[in-house]
Structure formats: structure tokens, C-alpha cells
Short mmCIF file of C-alpha atoms and ligand atoms in Angstrom, two decimals:
data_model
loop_
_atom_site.label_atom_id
_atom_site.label_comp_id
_atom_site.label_asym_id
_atom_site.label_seq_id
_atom_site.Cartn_x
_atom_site.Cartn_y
_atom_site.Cartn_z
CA UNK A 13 -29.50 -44.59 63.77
CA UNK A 14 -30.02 -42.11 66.41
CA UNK A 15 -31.54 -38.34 65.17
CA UNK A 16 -28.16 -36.76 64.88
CA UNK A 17 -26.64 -39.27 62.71
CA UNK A 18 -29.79 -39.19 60.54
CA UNK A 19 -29.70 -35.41 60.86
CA UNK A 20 -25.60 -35.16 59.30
CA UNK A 21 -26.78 -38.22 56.49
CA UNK A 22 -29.98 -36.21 55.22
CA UNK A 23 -29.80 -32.65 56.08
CA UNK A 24 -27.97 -30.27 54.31
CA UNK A 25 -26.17 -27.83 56.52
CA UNK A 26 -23.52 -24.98 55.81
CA UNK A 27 -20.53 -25.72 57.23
CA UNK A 28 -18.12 -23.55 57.94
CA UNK A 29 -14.10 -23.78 56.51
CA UNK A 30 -12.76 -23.80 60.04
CA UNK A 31 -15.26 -26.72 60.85
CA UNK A 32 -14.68 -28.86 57.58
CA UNK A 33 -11.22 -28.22 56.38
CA UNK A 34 -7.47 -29.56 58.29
CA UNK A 35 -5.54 -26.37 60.00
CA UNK A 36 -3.19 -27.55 57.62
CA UNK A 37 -5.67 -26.36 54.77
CA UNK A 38 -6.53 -22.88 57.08
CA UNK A 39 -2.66 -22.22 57.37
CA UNK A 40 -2.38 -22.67 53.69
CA UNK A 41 -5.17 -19.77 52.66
CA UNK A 42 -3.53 -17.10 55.10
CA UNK A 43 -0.32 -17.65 53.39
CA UNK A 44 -2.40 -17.61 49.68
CA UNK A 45 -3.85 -14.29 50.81
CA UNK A 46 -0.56 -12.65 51.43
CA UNK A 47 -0.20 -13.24 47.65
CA UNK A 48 -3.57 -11.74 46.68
CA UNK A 49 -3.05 -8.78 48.76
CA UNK A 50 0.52 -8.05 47.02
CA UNK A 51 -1.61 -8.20 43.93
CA UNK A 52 -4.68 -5.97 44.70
CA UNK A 53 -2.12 -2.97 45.80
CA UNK A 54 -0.49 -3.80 42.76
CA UNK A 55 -3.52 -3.67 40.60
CA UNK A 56 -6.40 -1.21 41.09
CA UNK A 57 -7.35 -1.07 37.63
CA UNK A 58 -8.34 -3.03 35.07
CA UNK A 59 -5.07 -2.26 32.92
CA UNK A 60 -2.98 -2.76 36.02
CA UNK A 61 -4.66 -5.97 36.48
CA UNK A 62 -3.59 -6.88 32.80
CA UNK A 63 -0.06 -5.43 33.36
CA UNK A 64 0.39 -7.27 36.50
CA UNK A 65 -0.85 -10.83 35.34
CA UNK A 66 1.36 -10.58 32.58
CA UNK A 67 4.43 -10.28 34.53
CA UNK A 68 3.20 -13.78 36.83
CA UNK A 69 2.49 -15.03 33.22
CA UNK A 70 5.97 -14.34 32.09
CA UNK A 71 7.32 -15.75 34.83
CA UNK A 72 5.51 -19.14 34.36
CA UNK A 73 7.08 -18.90 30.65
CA UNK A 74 3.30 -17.85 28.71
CA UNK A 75 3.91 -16.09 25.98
CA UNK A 76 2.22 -13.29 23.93
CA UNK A 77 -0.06 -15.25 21.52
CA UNK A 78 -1.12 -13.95 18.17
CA UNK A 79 -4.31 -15.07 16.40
CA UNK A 80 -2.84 -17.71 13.54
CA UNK A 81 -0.03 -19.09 15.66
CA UNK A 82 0.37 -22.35 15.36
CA UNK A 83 -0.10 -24.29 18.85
CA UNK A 84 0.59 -27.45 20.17
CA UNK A 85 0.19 -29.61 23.67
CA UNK A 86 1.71 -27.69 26.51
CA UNK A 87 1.66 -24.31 25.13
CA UNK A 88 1.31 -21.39 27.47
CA UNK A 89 -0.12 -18.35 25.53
CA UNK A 90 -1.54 -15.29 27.03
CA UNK A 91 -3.70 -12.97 24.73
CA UNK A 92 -3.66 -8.90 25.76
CA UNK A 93 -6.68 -7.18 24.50
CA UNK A 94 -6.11 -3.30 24.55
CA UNK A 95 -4.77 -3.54 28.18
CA UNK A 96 -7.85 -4.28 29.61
CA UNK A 97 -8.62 -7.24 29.18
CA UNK A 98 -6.60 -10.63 29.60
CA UNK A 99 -6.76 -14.53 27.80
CA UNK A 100 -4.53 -16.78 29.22
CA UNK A 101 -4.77 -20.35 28.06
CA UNK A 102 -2.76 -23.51 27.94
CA UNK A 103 -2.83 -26.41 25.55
CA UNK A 104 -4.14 -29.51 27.49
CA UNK A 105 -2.50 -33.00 25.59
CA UNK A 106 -6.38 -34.73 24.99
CA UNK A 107 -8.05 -33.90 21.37
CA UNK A 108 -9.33 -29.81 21.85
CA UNK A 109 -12.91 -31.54 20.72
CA UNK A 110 -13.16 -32.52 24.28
CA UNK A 111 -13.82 -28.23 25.13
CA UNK A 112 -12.01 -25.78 26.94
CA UNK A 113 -12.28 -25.42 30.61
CA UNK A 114 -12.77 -21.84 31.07
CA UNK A 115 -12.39 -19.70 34.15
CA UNK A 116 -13.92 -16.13 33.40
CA UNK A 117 -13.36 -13.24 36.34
CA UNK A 118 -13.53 -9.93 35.82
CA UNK A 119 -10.39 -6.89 36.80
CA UNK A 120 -12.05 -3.46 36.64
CA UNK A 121 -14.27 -2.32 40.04
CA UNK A 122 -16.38 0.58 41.04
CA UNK A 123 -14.28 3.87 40.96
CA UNK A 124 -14.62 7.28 39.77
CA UNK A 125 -13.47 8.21 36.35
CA UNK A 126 -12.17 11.75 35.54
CA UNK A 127 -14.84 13.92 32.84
CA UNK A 128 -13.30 14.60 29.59
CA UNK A 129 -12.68 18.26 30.56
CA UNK A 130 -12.46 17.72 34.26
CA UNK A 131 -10.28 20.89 35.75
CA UNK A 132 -11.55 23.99 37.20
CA UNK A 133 -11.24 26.18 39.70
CA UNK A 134 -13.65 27.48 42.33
CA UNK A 135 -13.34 28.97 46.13
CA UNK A 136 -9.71 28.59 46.29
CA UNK A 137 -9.59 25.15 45.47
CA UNK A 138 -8.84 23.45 41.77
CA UNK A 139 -10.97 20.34 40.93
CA UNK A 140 -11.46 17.25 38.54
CA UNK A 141 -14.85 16.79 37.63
CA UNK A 142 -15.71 13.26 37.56
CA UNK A 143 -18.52 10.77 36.04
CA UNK A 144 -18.50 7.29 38.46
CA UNK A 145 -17.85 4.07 37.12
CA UNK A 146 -20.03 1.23 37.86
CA UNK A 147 -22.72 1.19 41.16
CA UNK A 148 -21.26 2.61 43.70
CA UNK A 149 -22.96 4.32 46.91
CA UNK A 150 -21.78 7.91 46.67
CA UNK A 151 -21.77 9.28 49.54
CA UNK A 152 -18.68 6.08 50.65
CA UNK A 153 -16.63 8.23 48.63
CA UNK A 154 -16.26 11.62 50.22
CA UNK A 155 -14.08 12.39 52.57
CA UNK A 156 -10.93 9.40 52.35
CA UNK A 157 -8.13 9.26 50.60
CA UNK A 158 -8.07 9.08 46.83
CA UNK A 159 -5.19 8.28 44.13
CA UNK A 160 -5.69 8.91 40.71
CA UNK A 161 -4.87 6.15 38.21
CA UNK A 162 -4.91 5.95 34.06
CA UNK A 163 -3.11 6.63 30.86
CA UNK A 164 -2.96 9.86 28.87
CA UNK A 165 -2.41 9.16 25.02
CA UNK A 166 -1.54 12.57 23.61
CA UNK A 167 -2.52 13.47 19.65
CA UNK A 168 1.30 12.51 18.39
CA UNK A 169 0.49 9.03 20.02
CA UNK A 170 2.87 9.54 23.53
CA UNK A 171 1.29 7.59 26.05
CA UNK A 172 1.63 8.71 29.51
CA UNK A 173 0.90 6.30 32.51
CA UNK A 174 -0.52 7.84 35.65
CA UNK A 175 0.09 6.58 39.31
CA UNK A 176 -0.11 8.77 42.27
CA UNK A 177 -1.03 8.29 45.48
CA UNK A 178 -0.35 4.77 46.05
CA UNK A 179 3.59 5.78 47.66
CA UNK A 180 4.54 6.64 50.94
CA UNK A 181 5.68 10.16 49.97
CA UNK A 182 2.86 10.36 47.82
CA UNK A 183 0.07 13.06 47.89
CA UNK A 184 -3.46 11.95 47.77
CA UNK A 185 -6.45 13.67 46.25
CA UNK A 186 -9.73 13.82 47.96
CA UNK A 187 -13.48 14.54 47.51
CA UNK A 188 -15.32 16.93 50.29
CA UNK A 189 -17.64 16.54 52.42
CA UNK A 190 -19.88 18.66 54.20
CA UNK A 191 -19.35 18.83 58.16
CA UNK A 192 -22.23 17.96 60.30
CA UNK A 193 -22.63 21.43 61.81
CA UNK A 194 -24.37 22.40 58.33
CA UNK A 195 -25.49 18.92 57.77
CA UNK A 196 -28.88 19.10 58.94
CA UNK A 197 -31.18 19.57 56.09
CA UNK A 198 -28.69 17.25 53.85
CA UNK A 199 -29.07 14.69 56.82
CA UNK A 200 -33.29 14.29 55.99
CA UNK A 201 -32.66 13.21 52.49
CA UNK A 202 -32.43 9.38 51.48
CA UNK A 203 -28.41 8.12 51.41
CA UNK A 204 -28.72 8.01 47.71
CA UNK A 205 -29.64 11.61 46.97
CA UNK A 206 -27.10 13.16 50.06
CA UNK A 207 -24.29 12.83 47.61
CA UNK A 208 -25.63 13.59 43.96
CA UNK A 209 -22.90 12.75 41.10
CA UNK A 210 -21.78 16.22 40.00
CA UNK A 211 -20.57 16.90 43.77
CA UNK A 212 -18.07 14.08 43.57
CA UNK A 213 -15.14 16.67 42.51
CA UNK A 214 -11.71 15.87 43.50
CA UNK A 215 -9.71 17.93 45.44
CA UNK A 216 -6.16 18.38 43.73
CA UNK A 217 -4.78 22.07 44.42
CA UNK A 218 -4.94 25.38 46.11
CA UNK A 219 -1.95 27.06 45.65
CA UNK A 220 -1.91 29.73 43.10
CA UNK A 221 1.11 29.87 40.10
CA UNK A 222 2.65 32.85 41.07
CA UNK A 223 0.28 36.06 41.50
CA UNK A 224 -1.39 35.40 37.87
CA UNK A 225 -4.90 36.80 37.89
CA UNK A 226 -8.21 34.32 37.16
CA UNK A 227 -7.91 30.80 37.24
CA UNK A 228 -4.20 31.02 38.95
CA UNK A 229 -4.97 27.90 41.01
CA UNK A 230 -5.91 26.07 37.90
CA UNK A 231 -3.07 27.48 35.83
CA UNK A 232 -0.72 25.62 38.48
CA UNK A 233 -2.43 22.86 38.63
CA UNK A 234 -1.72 22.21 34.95
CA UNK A 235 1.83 23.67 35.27
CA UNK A 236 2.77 20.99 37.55
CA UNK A 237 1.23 18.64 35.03
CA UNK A 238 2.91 19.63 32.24
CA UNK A 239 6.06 19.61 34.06
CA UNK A 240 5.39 16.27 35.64
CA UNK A 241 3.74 14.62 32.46
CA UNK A 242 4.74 17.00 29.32
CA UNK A 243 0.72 17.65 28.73
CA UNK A 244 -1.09 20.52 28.23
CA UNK A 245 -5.39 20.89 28.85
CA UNK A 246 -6.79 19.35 25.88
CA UNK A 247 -4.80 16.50 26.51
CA UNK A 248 -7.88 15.33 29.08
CA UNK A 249 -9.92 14.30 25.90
CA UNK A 250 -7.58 11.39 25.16
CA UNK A 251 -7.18 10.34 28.63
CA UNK A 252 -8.71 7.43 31.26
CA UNK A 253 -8.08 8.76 34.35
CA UNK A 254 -9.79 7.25 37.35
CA UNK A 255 -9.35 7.94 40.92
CA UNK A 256 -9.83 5.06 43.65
CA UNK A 257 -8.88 4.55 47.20
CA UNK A 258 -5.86 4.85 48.59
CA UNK A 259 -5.78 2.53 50.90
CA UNK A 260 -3.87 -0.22 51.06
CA UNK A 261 -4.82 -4.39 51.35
CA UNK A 262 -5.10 -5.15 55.37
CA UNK A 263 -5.83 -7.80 57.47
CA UNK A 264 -8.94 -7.50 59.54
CA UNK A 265 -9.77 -8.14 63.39
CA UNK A 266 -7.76 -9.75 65.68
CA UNK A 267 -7.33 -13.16 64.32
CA UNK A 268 -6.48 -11.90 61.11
CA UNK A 269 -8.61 -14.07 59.14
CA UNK A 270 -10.72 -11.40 57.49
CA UNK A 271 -8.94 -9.10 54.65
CA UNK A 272 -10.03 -5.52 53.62
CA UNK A 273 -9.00 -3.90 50.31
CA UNK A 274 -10.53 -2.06 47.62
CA UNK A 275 -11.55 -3.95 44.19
CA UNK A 276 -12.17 -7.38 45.94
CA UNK A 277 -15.12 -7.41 43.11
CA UNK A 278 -13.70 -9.36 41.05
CA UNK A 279 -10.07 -9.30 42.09
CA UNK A 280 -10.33 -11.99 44.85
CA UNK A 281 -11.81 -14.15 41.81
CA UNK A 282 -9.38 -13.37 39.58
CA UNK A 283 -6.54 -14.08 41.05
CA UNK A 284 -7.08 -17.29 42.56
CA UNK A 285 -8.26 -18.10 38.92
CA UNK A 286 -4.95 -16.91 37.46
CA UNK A 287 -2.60 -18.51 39.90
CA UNK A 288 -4.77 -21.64 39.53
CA UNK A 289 -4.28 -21.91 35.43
CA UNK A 290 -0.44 -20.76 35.88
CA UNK A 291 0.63 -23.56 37.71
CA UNK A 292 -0.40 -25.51 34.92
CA UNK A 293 2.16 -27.03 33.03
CA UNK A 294 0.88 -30.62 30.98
CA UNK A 295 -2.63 -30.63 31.87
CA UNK A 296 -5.25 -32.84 30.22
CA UNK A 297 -8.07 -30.31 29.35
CA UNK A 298 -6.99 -26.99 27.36
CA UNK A 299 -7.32 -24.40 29.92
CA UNK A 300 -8.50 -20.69 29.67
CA UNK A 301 -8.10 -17.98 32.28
CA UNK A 302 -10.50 -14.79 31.26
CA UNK A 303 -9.99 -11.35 32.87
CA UNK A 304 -12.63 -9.33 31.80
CA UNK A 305 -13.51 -5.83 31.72
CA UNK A 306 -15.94 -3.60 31.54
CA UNK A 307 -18.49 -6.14 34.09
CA UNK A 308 -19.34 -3.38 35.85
CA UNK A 309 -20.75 -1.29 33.40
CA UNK A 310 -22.84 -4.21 31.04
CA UNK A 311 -19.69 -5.85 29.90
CA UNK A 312 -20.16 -3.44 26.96
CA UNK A 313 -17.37 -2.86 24.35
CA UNK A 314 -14.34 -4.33 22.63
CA UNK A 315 -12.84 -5.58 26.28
CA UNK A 316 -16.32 -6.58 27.97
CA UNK A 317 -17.91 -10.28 27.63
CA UNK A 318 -20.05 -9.26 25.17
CA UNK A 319 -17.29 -8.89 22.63
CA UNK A 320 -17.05 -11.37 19.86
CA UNK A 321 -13.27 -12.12 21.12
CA UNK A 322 -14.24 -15.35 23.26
CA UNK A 323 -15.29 -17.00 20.91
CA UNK A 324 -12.77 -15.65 18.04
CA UNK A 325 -9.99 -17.14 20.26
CA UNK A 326 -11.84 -20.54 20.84
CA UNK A 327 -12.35 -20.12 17.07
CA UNK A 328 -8.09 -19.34 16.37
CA UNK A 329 -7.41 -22.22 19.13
CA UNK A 330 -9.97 -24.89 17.28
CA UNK A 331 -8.89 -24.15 14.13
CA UNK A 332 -4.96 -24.07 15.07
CA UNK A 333 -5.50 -27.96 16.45
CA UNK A 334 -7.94 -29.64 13.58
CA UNK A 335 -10.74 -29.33 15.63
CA UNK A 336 -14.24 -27.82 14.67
CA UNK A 337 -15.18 -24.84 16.69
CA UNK A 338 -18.48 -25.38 16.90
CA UNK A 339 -17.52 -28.36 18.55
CA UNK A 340 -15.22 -26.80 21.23
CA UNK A 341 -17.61 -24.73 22.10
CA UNK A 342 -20.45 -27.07 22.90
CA UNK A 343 -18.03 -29.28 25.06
CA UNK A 344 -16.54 -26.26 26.93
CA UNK A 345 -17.12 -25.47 30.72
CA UNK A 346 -16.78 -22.46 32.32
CA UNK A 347 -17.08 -20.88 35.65
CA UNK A 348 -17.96 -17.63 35.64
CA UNK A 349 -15.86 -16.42 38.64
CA UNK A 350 -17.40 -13.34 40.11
CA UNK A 351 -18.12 -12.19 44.10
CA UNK A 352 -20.98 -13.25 45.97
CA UNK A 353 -22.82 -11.09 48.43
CA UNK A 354 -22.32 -12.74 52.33
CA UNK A 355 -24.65 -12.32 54.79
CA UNK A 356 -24.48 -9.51 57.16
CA UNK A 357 -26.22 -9.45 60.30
CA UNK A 358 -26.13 -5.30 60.37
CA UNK A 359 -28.69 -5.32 57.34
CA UNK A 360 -30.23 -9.00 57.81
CA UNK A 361 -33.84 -7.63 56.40
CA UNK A 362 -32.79 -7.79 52.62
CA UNK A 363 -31.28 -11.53 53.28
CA UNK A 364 -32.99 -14.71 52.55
CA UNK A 365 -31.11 -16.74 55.32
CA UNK A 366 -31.36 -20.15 53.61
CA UNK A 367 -30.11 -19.10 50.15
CA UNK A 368 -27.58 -16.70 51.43
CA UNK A 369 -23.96 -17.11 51.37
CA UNK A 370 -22.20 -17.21 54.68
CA UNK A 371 -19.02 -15.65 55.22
CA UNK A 372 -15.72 -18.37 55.69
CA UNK A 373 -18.16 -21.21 54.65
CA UNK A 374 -16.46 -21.71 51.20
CA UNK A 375 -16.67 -20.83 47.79
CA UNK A 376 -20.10 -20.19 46.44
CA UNK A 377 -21.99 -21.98 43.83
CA UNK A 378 -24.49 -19.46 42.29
CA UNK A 379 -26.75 -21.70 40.09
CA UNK A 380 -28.69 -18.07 38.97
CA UNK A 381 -27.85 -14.75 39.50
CA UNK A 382 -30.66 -11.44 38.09
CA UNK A 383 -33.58 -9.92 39.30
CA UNK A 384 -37.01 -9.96 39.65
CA UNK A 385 -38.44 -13.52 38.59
CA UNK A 386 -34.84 -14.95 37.61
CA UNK A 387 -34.55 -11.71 34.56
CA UNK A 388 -31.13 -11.32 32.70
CA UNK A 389 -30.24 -14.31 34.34
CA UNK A 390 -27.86 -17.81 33.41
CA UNK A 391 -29.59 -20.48 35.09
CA UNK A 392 -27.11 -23.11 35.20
CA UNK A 393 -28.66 -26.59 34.37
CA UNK A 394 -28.97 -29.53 37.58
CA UNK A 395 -27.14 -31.39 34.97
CA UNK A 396 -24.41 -29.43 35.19
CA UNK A 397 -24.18 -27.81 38.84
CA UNK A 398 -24.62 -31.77 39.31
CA UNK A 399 -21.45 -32.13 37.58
CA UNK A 400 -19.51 -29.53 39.43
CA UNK A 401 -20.92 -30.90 42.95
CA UNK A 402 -18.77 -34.10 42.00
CA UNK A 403 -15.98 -32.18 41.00
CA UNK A 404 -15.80 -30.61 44.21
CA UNK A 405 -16.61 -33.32 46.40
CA UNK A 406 -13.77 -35.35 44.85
CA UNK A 407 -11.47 -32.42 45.58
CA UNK A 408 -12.23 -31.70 48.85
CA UNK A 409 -13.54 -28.49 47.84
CA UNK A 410 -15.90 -26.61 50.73
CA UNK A 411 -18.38 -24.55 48.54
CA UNK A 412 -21.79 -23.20 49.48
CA UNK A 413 -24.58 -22.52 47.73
CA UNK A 414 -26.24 -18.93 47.47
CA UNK A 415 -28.08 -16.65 45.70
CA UNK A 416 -28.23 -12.48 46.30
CA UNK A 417 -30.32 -11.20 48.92
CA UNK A 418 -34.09 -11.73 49.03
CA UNK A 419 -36.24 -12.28 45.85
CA UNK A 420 -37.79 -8.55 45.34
CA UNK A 421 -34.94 -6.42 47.37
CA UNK A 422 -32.70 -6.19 44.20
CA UNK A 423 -30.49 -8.35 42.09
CA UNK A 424 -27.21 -8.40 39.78
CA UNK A 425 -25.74 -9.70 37.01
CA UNK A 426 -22.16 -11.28 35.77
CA UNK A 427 -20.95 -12.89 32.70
CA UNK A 428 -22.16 -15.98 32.98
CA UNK A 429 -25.27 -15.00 29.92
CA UNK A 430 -22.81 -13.50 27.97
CA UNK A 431 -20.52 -16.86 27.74
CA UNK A 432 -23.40 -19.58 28.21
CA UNK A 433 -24.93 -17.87 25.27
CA UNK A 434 -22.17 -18.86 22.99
CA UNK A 435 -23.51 -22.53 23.75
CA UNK A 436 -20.98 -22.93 27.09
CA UNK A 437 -22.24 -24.81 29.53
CA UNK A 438 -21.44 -21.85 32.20
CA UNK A 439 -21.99 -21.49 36.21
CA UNK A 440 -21.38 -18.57 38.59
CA UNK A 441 -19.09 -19.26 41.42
CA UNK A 442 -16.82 -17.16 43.81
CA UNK A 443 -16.25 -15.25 47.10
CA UNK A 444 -18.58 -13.87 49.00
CA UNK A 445 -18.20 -10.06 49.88
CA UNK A 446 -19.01 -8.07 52.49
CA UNK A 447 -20.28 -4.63 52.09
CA UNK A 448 -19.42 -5.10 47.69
CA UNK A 449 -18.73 -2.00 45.68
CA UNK A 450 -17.54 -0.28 48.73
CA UNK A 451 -14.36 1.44 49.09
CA UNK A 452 -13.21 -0.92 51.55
CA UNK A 453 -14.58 -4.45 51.18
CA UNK A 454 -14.01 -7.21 52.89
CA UNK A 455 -13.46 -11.03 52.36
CA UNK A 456 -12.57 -14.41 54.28
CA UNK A 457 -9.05 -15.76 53.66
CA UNK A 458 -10.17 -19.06 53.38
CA UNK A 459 -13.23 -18.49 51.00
CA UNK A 460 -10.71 -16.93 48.83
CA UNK A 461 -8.78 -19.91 49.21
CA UNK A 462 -10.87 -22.56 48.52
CA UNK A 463 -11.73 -20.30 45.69
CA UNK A 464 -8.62 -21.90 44.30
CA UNK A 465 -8.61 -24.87 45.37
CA UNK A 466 -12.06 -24.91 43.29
CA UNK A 467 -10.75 -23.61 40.18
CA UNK A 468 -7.80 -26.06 40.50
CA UNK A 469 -10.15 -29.02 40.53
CA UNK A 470 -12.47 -27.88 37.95
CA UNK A 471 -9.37 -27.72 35.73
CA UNK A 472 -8.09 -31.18 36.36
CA UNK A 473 -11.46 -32.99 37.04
MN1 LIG B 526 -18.32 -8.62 40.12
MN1 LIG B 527 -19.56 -5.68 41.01
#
């Protein structure tokens, strides 16, 4: 055996999609991401998300599942938590004792959220004051355009959906920025301090109602909102209003192969997972689909992970099919679907080459995520990553393995804790990002596609 050969049988060595896969396979994951890129326009937030998987679930004949039904082999069930947060699962025909295969992504991103009280007027200009959503670097957001999202659920119980800026004849909304000119002493401070919170007001009117005196911007501004919406001021308090980025999903560089969008964390997980379980129809292992919420803020609350609803549903579906819960729930899998951070040779200092994802090198296995000496962290057993290895070799799967950045730069988190710790054997796996939490992120079409081709096997292994 010469070194080479030796070299391909005992070295391990990233490979990239275009290397290991058939064009066949590459010609297969542009097509899949002119699917995902239909859905991310569609669905910028999390209760879009919901709204929109509903309608593929429909489609695929799920139905809206209450807890008590009575279920059976080759039922297709979705569950709708508050709007925000989706279960979609179908009955596989072996004894539910065997465990759930669970694929757990997450549909809300980084965005700005509207303040309770958020319009004012100052200079000529009205304004929403606005308290950001998750970690985002705030001085991305200034200066592009904006469209505002949410629900407003007045006292009598109307509930008013928002959408505006996401059609053609659309206006957009828009946060300032200050021009370079006057930029200098702003320029000396660190990028996290340019932009501090309270500045990130939105832009929505300067055109007075009539020649009213005081507040006359304002006073229009809520004029055409109350003519638009039926609400009046105090209607704010009962409203989630967000604002995110106008822009729309598009292809990147010349060959195409690279897509940019906002809310690829966790969208391009999330939908791969979903179109994965809903082309299900008789499988062998029961079969959840999770779309979370809340992940970006601690998975907090009655539609994050940390929620007792997981395991209330494995609970209802155990129960519904003679099986013991406690049971289920040991034998369940789950991959806890959520973006990985590629490596980017503009900022290759906070990268640990070895252990970093690369971009279009496949899906990536994430056998810990946290920070700091492993903290607030899953760590997937060998036995199991073992397990999954297998399951993606016999698929044909190309995965990579990967952790974030280098040991003491930083860290994250997902959901993996939250669901291993109701005794699920649980591993992170997903798409690796470029520039994450930005406005505009980017992702490989064929890491998003063997994305499902990973959840597909998993499923059926
Ligand atoms: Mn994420
Ligand atoms: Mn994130």
C-alpha cells in the first residue's frame, strides 16, 4: 500500500459535497433550495413559521391533534402551541416502546421587537422604540430596509395580523444611521458600543396630520393605523410587533451555489426537518418534527424547549398506544437541528481549523455545543454519535464534524440540554452559517441539502 492509499484508509479528512456526492445529488439540493427560499420569504417569524408549516402539513393530510385523541399506525397529527411553536408527528407501525425519533429545530431568529409603548415623535420624524430580540450585532441593523411583522390582540379579543414591507408596493421602515462626516468620535469606540440599544428606533413617518399642533407627526402616524388596523395607542400593550429585514431569499455569487436570506438560524434546519417528516407516510419509527421557539432568548416560556409540552405530548402519544412513557422516552432519539458556525477566512483568529465546520462539506455533527470548559453543554455520548455515524454512512449522508470557534473566544447553546434532560438520547446537528445572527446570512445549498437527506435517514434507519 503506497502512502496515499494508506493516507484515504486511516486519515480522516473533510471532504467537500462537490468532491463526495454524484452531480446528480448537487442538482438535486439547488432544486431543494428553491423550496427553502419560498419558505424563508414566507416565514420571518416564528408564528409565520407555524402558519406556514401548517399549510405543507395540510397538504400532506396532518391534522390538528388534540391531547386525548385516540391514535393509531399512520396517523399524521400536527400539534399548534400558541402560534409559535409547532409538533408534527406521525405514527410509525412498530410498538411506540421502541421511542420516538425526534427532529427538534427552532423558527424564531434575531430581530428587533417593538417596546410596549413604542411611538413618539422627535425632529420631524415619528419613531417605534424597540427592545432587540436575541444576540444580534447592532450596529448590522441601521441603515437597510426593515418590515415590521406581528399580531395586535386588542382588549375585546380582535386580533390583528401585521405584514408590511415584504410587497413590491410596499413601504419599508428603517433605523438611522449617522453619516461618516460626523462619525469620527463614534468611529473610536468598540463595534459593540457604536450602536447602543435605545438608538435602534425605527423610522415610520414624517408627515404631519393636517396642521395639528404637538405631536402632529405622531397623531398621523396613528391615524393611518387606526384607519389601516381599527387600533388606537394603548393597543401597543397587547401587541408583538417585530421588525426584520426586508430583504428577500437570493442566490449568491456566480455559480449560484451559496444562498443569502435572513433567519437561516434555524430556518435552514427546520425546514429540511419538516419536509423530511412530511413525506412520511407508513414509516416504522413514530416520528416527531419540533419547531421551537423562543431558542434565541433561553428557550424560556410556554413555546421554548424548556416547557413541559415535549414531554406532555410523548406522555398523550404513550399513553394513547399502551405504551409506558417513561419508556418512550428512554428509547427516543433526537437531533437537535440547529446552525453551525462555518469557517470564515475574513476572521480565521477565533477558528480552531480542525474542529471547525467547513462551508459545502455537509451537514454537521456537533457532539457538544457551550462555553468555557464544555458549560451548559449536551455532550452527546460516543455511544450514540457512534450510532448516528452508521446511520449516515449507510445513507450516503456527507456530514462533518465541528464544534464553535476556538475554546476561550466564546460559545453557544441549543436545545439539545433541554430535550436530553428528559432522558433523550439527543445530538446537535445542522448547517453551517456564515456570518449567523446577521441580517443577511448565508448558507451552502448542498449543506442544506444533505441536511435532509440526514434527517431522512435518521428517520428510517
Ligand atoms: Mn440557532
Ligand atoms: Mn441563533
Amino acid at each position: 500500500m503506497n502512502a496515499k492509499e494508506l493516507s484515504e484508509k486511516l486519515l480522516y479528512r473533510k471532504k467537500s459535497v462537490y468532491e463526495k456526492a454524484d452531480k446528480k445529488t448537487v442538482d438535486a439540493a439547488f432544486d431543494f433550495a428553491k423550496g427553502y427560499a419560498a419558505f424563508l420569504d414566507a416565514a420571518k417569524t416564528e408564528r409565520e413559521a407555524v402558519y406556514t408549516s401548517i399549510k405543507m402539513a395540510e397538504e400532506k393530510s396532518f391534522r390538528p391533534y388534540k391531547m386525548g385523541d385516540a391514535l393509531k399506525a399512520g396517523d399524521k397529527y400536527y400539534y399548534n402551541n400558541r402560534d409559535k411553536n409547532l409538533f408534527l408527528f406521525v405514527i410509525g407501525n412498530e410498538p411506540i416502546e421502541n421511542g420516538i425519533r425526534i427532529n427538534a429545530a427552532h423558527i424564531d431568529a434575531p430581530r428587533i421587537d417593538l417596546k410596549q409603548c413604542p411611538l413618539y415623535e422627535e425632529g420631524g420624524m415619528s419613531f417605534f422604540k424597540t427592545h432587540y430580540y436575541g444576540g444580534i450585532r447592532k450596529y448590522q441593523w441601521v441603515a437597510i430596509p426593515l418590515s415590521l411583522h406581528g399580531v395586535i390582540v386588542k382588549a375585546d379579543g380582535t386580533r390583528i395580523t401585521v405584514n408590511i414591507g415584504e410587497d413590491e408596493g410596499d413601504p419599508v421602515f428603517y433605523i438611522n444611521d449617522l453619516l461618516p462626516h460626523l462619525g469620527h468620535e463614534t468611529d473610536k469606540k468598540p463595534l459593540g458600543e457604536a450602536i447602543p440599544g435605545e438608538k435602534l428606533n425605527v423610522l415610520v413617518g414624517s408627515r404631519p396630520y393636517d396642521a395639528a399642533e404637538g405631536d402632529a407627526i405622531k397623531l398621523n402616524t396613528m391615524y393611518l393605523l387606526n384607519e389601516k388596523y381599527g387600533i388606537t395607542e394603548d393597543d401597543f400593550l397587547s401587541a408583538e410587533l417585530c421588525v426584520v429585514p426586508a430583504f428577500k431569499a437570493r442566490d449568491i455569487g456566480f455559480d449560484r451555489a451559496l444562498l443569502g436570506a435572513y433567519g437561516h438560524d434555524d430556518r435552514v434546519c427546520a425546514y429540511p426537518a419538516l419536509t423530511a417528516l412530511l413525506q412520511e407516510d407508513a414509516p416504522t419509527h413514530t416520528l416527531m418534527c419540533v419547531l421551537a421557539d423562543k431558542e434565541e432568548t433561553g428557550s424560556e416560556g410556554n413555546t421554548g424547549m424548556k416547557s413541559a409540552l415535549l414531554p406532555d405530548l410523548i406522555n398523550q402519544i404513550a399513553v394513547a398506544l399502551g405504551g409506558d412513557p417513561a419508556v418512550v422516552r428512554a428509547n427516543s432519539k433526537c437531533l437537535s437541528a440547529d446552525v453551525s458556525c462555518a469557517y470564515d477566512p475574513n476572521f480565521s483568529d477565533v477558528f480552531e481549523k480542525r474542529n471547525t465546520p467547513l462551508l459545502s462539506c455537509g451537514v454537521v455533527l456537533t457532539k457538544y455545543t457551550g462555553s468555557r470548559g464544555k458549560s451548559s453543554t449536551n455532550d452527546a455520548s460516543a455511544e450514540y454519535v457512534g450510532w448516528l455515524r452508521g446511520v449516515m454512512e449507510r445513507a450516503g449522508v456527507v456530514w462533518q464534524a465541528g464544534e464553535l470557534g476556538k475554546v476561550d473566544v466564546g460559545g453557544g447553546g441549543t436545545v439539545a440540554k433541554y430535550i436530553a434532560g428528559h432522558n433523550i438520547e439527543t445530538v446537535d446537528l445542522g448547517v453551517p452559517v456564515i456570518s449567523m445572527h446577521a441580517p443577511f446570512e448565508v448558507i451552502s445549498k448542498v449543506d442544506l441539502y444533505e441536511a435532509y437527506l440526514a434527517f431522512i435517514a435518521f428517520s428510517r434507519d
